[in-house]
Amino acid sequence: MVLLLPWLFIILWLENAQAQLEDEGNFYSENVYRILDNLLEGYDNRLRPGFGGAVTEVKTDIYVTSFGPVSDVEMEYTMDVFFRQTWTDERLKFKGPAEILSLNNLMVSKIWTPDTFFRNGKKSIAHNMTTPNKLFRLMQNGTILYTMRLTINADCPMRLVNFPMDGHACPLKFGSYAYPKTEIIYTWKKGPLYSVEVPEESSSLLQYDLIGQTVSSETIKSNTGEYVIMTVYFHLQRKMGYFMIQIYTPCIMTVILSQVSFWINKESVPARTVFGITTVLTMTTL
């Protein structure tokens, strides 16, 4: 009987500890529910943070998961990115057990978000499998991190005079659609050098080498006001070796082959004809 007493105390202590953990978990959940309910009470997502006062600053950065393909014919390129935006909304400040609330995409529709659009985008797709690919985090000081996974098809003006030794700078331009710079400004979150990341394995292009990227910002004027435009330039250099193997070398060999017909006996008409036709067909299929 004496030997069983320590085990009984251990069992009782474990049950008590488990009950305390469950109570703490329930208390934590109830606090989070209460925080979210209080945050959204009286919140109007039609108005930007600081409406009528300070300018709203939206900090951005981009992580490129896949770059390409690049089309010379359509003068466009495609890439898959994680597009991140960070801003502060004083109305969403809270105090509680958690410093950061990681919420699902349903919360996004209940608060104000920037109306960012891609100015030179031909087509942009937000991924929704298996659920909308969106990340939403809220900090105690009202700072919001909002990340989306996008596939962007954008315009890339090209000057092909120096083909195949040409290079191009394909831009990606984005900004606010409706808010002028007196209400919203965009900045690079990590500075001009580190706000756009392109891993080497993300840019395996057939005809080009992605040699780097640069960023800039500018203000443009329109009939409705002045707007801040952020621009990323992806610098491409055409692969000379690819075109030497695929085009130039076959053309040189075909021209040399076409000269062989002049060394064939003039009375061997079928042989000369075959060489001539073969040369023409080869040139048309390159």
Short mmCIF file of C-alpha atoms in Angstrom, two decimals:
data_model
loop_
_atom_site.label_atom_id
_atom_site.label_comp_id
_atom_site.label_asym_id
_atom_site.label_seq_id
_atom_site.Cartn_x
_atom_site.Cartn_y
_atom_site.Cartn_z
CA MET A 1 0.00 0.00 0.00
CA VAL A 2 2.84 2.35 0.88
CA LEU A 3 4.44 1.76 -2.52
CA LEU A 4 1.24 2.81 -4.30
CA LEU A 5 1.02 6.23 -2.63
CA PRO A 6 3.75 7.92 -4.77
CA TRP A 7 2.06 6.70 -7.94
CA LEU A 8 -1.29 8.04 -6.77
CA PHE A 9 0.25 11.45 -6.12
CA ILE A 10 1.86 11.43 -9.58
CA ILE A 11 -1.44 10.53 -11.28
CA LEU A 12 -3.30 13.26 -9.38
CA TRP A 13 -0.60 15.82 -10.23
CA LEU A 14 -0.74 14.92 -13.96
CA GLU A 15 -4.53 15.20 -14.01
CA ASN A 16 -4.33 18.58 -12.29
CA ALA A 17 -1.65 19.80 -14.73
CA GLN A 18 -3.73 18.65 -17.71
CA ALA A 19 -6.78 20.45 -16.36
CA GLN A 20 -4.74 23.63 -15.91
CA LEU A 21 -3.43 23.42 -19.48
CA GLU A 22 -6.96 22.97 -20.81
CA ASP A 23 -8.15 25.95 -18.77
CA GLU A 24 -5.26 28.07 -20.04
CA GLY A 25 -5.99 27.02 -23.63
CA ASN A 26 -9.67 27.88 -23.25
CA PHE A 27 -8.77 31.20 -21.63
CA TYR A 28 -6.34 31.99 -24.47
CA SER A 29 -8.93 31.15 -27.14
CA GLU A 30 -11.64 33.18 -25.40
CA ASN A 31 -9.29 36.18 -25.20
CA VAL A 32 -8.48 35.94 -28.91
CA TYR A 33 -12.18 35.71 -29.80
CA ARG A 34 -12.89 38.73 -27.63
CA ILE A 35 -10.02 40.68 -29.21
CA LEU A 36 -11.24 40.00 -32.74
CA ASP A 37 -14.82 40.93 -31.88
CA ASN A 38 -13.70 44.18 -30.26
CA LEU A 39 -11.42 45.06 -33.18
CA LEU A 40 -14.17 44.78 -35.76
CA GLU A 41 -16.78 46.53 -33.62
CA GLY A 42 -17.38 49.91 -35.24
CA TYR A 43 -14.65 49.30 -37.84
CA ASP A 44 -15.36 50.74 -41.30
CA ASN A 45 -13.30 49.07 -44.03
CA ARG A 46 -14.38 51.71 -46.54
CA LEU A 47 -11.99 54.24 -44.99
CA ARG A 48 -8.23 53.98 -45.15
CA PRO A 49 -6.12 54.17 -41.96
CA GLY A 50 -5.63 57.78 -40.88
CA PHE A 51 -8.38 59.04 -43.16
CA GLY A 52 -8.32 62.83 -43.29
CA GLY A 53 -4.94 62.93 -41.57
CA ALA A 54 -1.56 61.28 -42.10
CA VAL A 55 -0.62 59.56 -45.35
CA THR A 56 -0.84 55.75 -45.28
CA GLU A 57 2.54 54.13 -45.99
CA VAL A 58 2.47 50.72 -47.66
CA LYS A 59 5.77 48.83 -47.52
CA THR A 60 6.26 46.20 -50.22
CA ASP A 61 8.64 43.42 -51.14
CA ILE A 62 8.55 40.63 -53.73
CA TYR A 63 9.82 37.05 -53.70
CA VAL A 64 9.97 35.49 -57.18
CA THR A 65 9.35 31.74 -57.14
CA SER A 66 9.41 31.27 -60.92
CA PHE A 67 10.52 33.62 -63.73
CA GLY A 68 9.60 32.89 -67.33
CA PRO A 69 8.84 32.18 -70.05
CA VAL A 70 9.76 35.31 -72.02
CA SER A 71 8.07 35.84 -75.40
CA ASP A 72 9.85 37.90 -78.07
CA VAL A 73 6.84 37.73 -80.38
CA GLU A 74 4.29 39.04 -77.86
CA MET A 75 6.92 41.13 -76.01
CA GLU A 76 5.78 39.89 -72.62
CA TYR A 77 6.96 37.72 -69.74
CA THR A 78 5.37 35.62 -67.01
CA MET A 79 6.39 35.05 -63.40
CA ASP A 80 5.07 33.55 -60.18
CA VAL A 81 5.62 35.67 -57.06
CA PHE A 82 4.83 36.14 -53.39
CA PHE A 83 3.70 39.77 -53.23
CA ARG A 84 3.94 41.18 -49.70
CA GLN A 85 2.42 44.39 -48.36
CA THR A 86 2.81 45.85 -44.87
CA TRP A 87 1.01 48.84 -43.39
CA THR A 88 -0.22 50.10 -40.01
CA ASP A 89 -3.87 50.56 -39.08
CA GLU A 90 -4.21 52.31 -35.70
CA ARG A 91 -7.81 51.08 -35.44
CA LEU A 92 -6.58 47.48 -35.15
CA LYS A 93 -4.31 47.89 -32.12
CA PHE A 94 -4.93 45.34 -29.38
CA LYS A 95 -3.57 44.02 -26.10
CA GLY A 96 -3.64 40.34 -25.32
CA PRO A 97 -1.70 37.15 -24.71
CA ALA A 98 -0.52 36.93 -28.34
CA GLU A 99 1.84 39.45 -29.92
CA ILE A 100 0.93 38.32 -33.45
CA LEU A 101 -2.41 36.98 -34.65
CA SER A 102 -2.14 34.69 -37.70
CA LEU A 103 -5.56 34.77 -39.34
CA ASN A 104 -7.05 33.21 -42.45
CA ASN A 105 -8.08 34.95 -45.65
CA LEU A 106 -11.66 35.56 -44.42
CA MET A 107 -10.36 38.39 -42.25
CA VAL A 108 -9.04 40.22 -45.31
CA SER A 109 -12.51 41.07 -46.58
CA LYS A 110 -13.45 42.65 -43.23
CA ILE A 111 -10.67 45.25 -43.07
CA TRP A 112 -9.25 47.92 -45.34
CA THR A 113 -6.56 46.74 -47.79
CA PRO A 114 -4.56 48.71 -50.39
CA ASP A 115 -6.01 48.78 -53.91
CA THR A 116 -2.70 47.81 -55.50
CA PHE A 117 -2.69 46.97 -59.20
CA PHE A 118 -0.03 46.21 -61.82
CA ARG A 119 0.09 49.02 -64.38
CA ASN A 120 1.81 47.05 -67.16
CA GLY A 121 0.16 43.73 -66.33
CA LYS A 122 -1.73 42.03 -69.14
CA LYS A 123 -3.17 39.33 -66.90
CA SER A 124 -2.76 38.50 -63.22
CA ILE A 125 -4.03 35.41 -61.42
CA ALA A 126 -4.44 34.97 -57.66
CA HIS A 127 -4.04 31.29 -56.74
CA ASN A 128 -6.97 29.67 -54.94
CA MET A 129 -6.02 25.97 -54.64
CA THR A 130 -6.76 24.42 -52.27
CA THR A 131 -7.77 27.64 -50.53
CA PRO A 132 -6.93 31.26 -51.44
CA ASN A 133 -3.13 31.53 -51.16
CA LYS A 134 -3.11 34.50 -48.82
CA LEU A 135 -1.25 35.14 -45.57
CA PHE A 136 -2.61 37.63 -43.04
CA ARG A 137 -0.90 38.58 -39.78
CA LEU A 138 -1.86 41.28 -37.29
CA MET A 139 0.58 42.69 -34.73
CA GLN A 140 -0.32 44.33 -31.41
CA ASN A 141 0.68 47.79 -32.67
CA GLY A 142 -1.77 47.53 -35.59
CA THR A 143 0.82 46.56 -38.19
CA ILE A 144 -0.55 44.22 -40.87
CA LEU A 145 1.36 41.78 -43.09
CA TYR A 146 -0.61 40.72 -46.16
CA THR A 147 0.94 38.26 -48.62
CA MET A 148 -0.54 36.87 -51.85
CA ARG A 149 0.70 34.32 -54.35
CA LEU A 150 0.26 35.70 -57.87
CA THR A 151 1.03 34.71 -61.44
CA ILE A 152 1.65 37.88 -63.45
CA ASN A 153 1.78 38.27 -67.21
CA ALA A 154 3.36 41.67 -67.90
CA ASP A 155 4.35 43.77 -70.89
CA CYS A 156 8.08 43.95 -71.74
CA PRO A 157 9.06 46.46 -74.47
CA MET A 158 11.96 45.05 -76.50
CA ARG A 159 14.38 46.56 -78.99
CA LEU A 160 15.58 43.71 -81.20
CA VAL A 161 18.06 45.66 -83.36
CA ASN A 162 21.09 43.89 -81.87
CA PHE A 163 19.59 40.37 -82.00
CA PRO A 164 21.00 37.91 -80.93
CA MET A 165 23.41 39.97 -78.82
CA ASP A 166 20.68 42.09 -77.29
CA GLY A 167 19.60 42.64 -73.71
CA HIS A 168 16.36 43.87 -72.22
CA ALA A 169 15.03 45.36 -68.99
CA CYS A 170 11.54 43.98 -68.38
CA PRO A 171 9.61 46.21 -65.95
CA LEU A 172 6.97 45.37 -63.39
CA LYS A 173 5.07 48.50 -62.36
CA PHE A 174 2.54 48.70 -59.56
CA GLY A 175 0.82 51.28 -57.42
CA SER A 176 -2.53 52.39 -56.03
CA TYR A 177 -5.43 52.50 -58.47
CA ALA A 178 -7.54 55.17 -56.74
CA TYR A 179 -5.51 56.82 -53.96
CA PRO A 180 -3.12 59.67 -54.93
CA LYS A 181 0.17 60.27 -53.15
CA THR A 182 -1.55 62.64 -50.69
CA GLU A 183 -3.30 59.57 -49.26
CA ILE A 184 -1.10 56.54 -49.99
CA ILE A 185 2.61 56.20 -50.67
CA TYR A 186 4.54 53.01 -51.44
CA THR A 187 8.05 52.24 -50.20
CA TRP A 188 10.43 49.28 -50.41
CA LYS A 189 10.34 47.40 -47.11
CA LYS A 190 13.95 46.13 -47.20
CA GLY A 191 15.46 48.98 -49.18
CA PRO A 192 16.26 49.06 -52.91
CA LEU A 193 18.80 46.21 -52.78
CA TYR A 194 16.93 43.47 -50.92
CA SER A 195 13.21 44.09 -51.49
CA VAL A 196 13.09 41.88 -54.60
CA GLU A 197 14.49 38.35 -54.30
CA VAL A 198 15.02 36.03 -57.26
CA PRO A 199 16.71 32.70 -56.34
CA GLU A 200 18.95 31.20 -59.02
CA GLU A 201 16.78 28.10 -59.35
CA SER A 202 13.74 30.29 -60.10
CA SER A 203 15.06 31.70 -63.39
CA SER A 204 15.97 28.80 -65.68
CA LEU A 205 15.28 30.39 -69.08
CA LEU A 206 15.97 28.78 -72.44
CA GLN A 207 17.03 31.85 -74.43
CA TYR A 208 17.97 34.36 -71.73
CA ASP A 209 20.09 34.81 -68.64
CA LEU A 210 18.56 36.82 -65.80
CA ILE A 211 21.58 38.87 -64.76
CA GLY A 212 19.92 40.90 -62.01
CA GLN A 213 17.17 43.26 -61.01
CA THR A 214 16.91 46.90 -59.96
CA VAL A 215 14.09 48.89 -58.38
CA SER A 216 12.91 52.47 -58.57
CA SER A 217 9.96 54.66 -57.67
CA GLU A 218 8.42 57.61 -59.42
CA THR A 219 5.45 59.94 -59.31
CA ILE A 220 3.20 60.27 -62.33
CA LYS A 221 0.57 62.91 -62.99
CA SER A 222 -2.88 62.25 -64.37
CA ASN A 223 -6.22 64.02 -64.54
CA THR A 224 -7.19 62.59 -61.15
CA GLY A 225 -3.99 63.47 -59.27
CA GLU A 226 -0.40 62.37 -58.69
CA TYR A 227 0.30 58.71 -57.98
CA VAL A 228 3.34 56.85 -56.64
CA ILE A 229 4.51 54.09 -58.99
CA MET A 230 6.94 51.37 -57.91
CA THR A 231 8.97 49.68 -60.64
CA VAL A 232 11.13 46.54 -60.73
CA TYR A 233 13.40 46.02 -63.74
CA PHE A 234 14.43 42.44 -64.51
CA HIS A 235 17.59 42.60 -66.64
CA LEU A 236 17.84 39.90 -69.32
CA GLN A 237 20.77 39.02 -71.58
CA ARG A 238 20.19 36.76 -74.55
CA LYS A 239 22.18 33.52 -74.65
CA MET A 240 24.48 33.74 -77.67
CA GLY A 241 25.44 30.06 -77.49
CA TYR A 242 21.84 28.94 -77.88
CA PHE A 243 21.41 30.77 -81.19
CA MET A 244 24.85 29.73 -82.44
CA ILE A 245 23.84 26.08 -82.07
CA GLN A 246 20.20 26.38 -83.12
CA ILE A 247 20.43 28.89 -85.99
CA TYR A 248 23.87 30.12 -87.06
CA THR A 249 25.71 26.79 -87.23
CA PRO A 250 22.94 25.03 -89.24
CA CYS A 251 22.76 28.00 -91.64
CA ILE A 252 26.52 27.96 -92.21
CA MET A 253 26.52 24.21 -92.82
CA THR A 254 23.57 24.53 -95.21
CA VAL A 255 25.30 27.25 -97.24
CA ILE A 256 28.43 25.11 -97.51
CA LEU A 257 26.31 22.13 -98.56
CA SER A 258 24.62 24.20 -101.27
CA GLN A 259 28.00 24.87 -102.90
CA VAL A 260 28.62 21.15 -103.38
CA SER A 261 26.15 21.07 -106.28
CA PHE A 262 28.56 23.21 -108.35
CA TRP A 263 31.21 20.48 -108.11
CA ILE A 264 28.92 17.75 -109.37
CA ASN A 265 29.02 16.78 -113.04
CA LYS A 266 26.63 19.01 -114.96
CA GLU A 267 25.11 15.96 -116.59
CA SER A 268 24.05 14.56 -113.15
CA VAL A 269 20.83 16.57 -113.04
CA PRO A 270 19.02 14.48 -110.37
CA ALA A 271 21.93 14.79 -107.92
CA ARG A 272 22.22 18.56 -108.43
CA THR A 273 18.45 18.94 -108.04
CA VAL A 274 18.43 16.98 -104.77
CA PHE A 275 21.14 19.21 -103.29
CA GLY A 276 19.30 22.36 -104.33
CA ILE A 277 15.91 21.28 -103.00
CA THR A 278 17.43 19.95 -99.76
CA THR A 279 19.13 23.30 -99.16
CA VAL A 280 15.92 25.28 -99.70
CA LEU A 281 13.85 22.98 -97.47
CA THR A 282 16.48 23.14 -94.72
CA MET A 283 16.52 26.96 -94.75
CA THR A 284 12.73 27.20 -94.59
CA THR A 285 12.50 24.89 -91.57
CA LEU A 286 15.15 26.64 -89.45
#
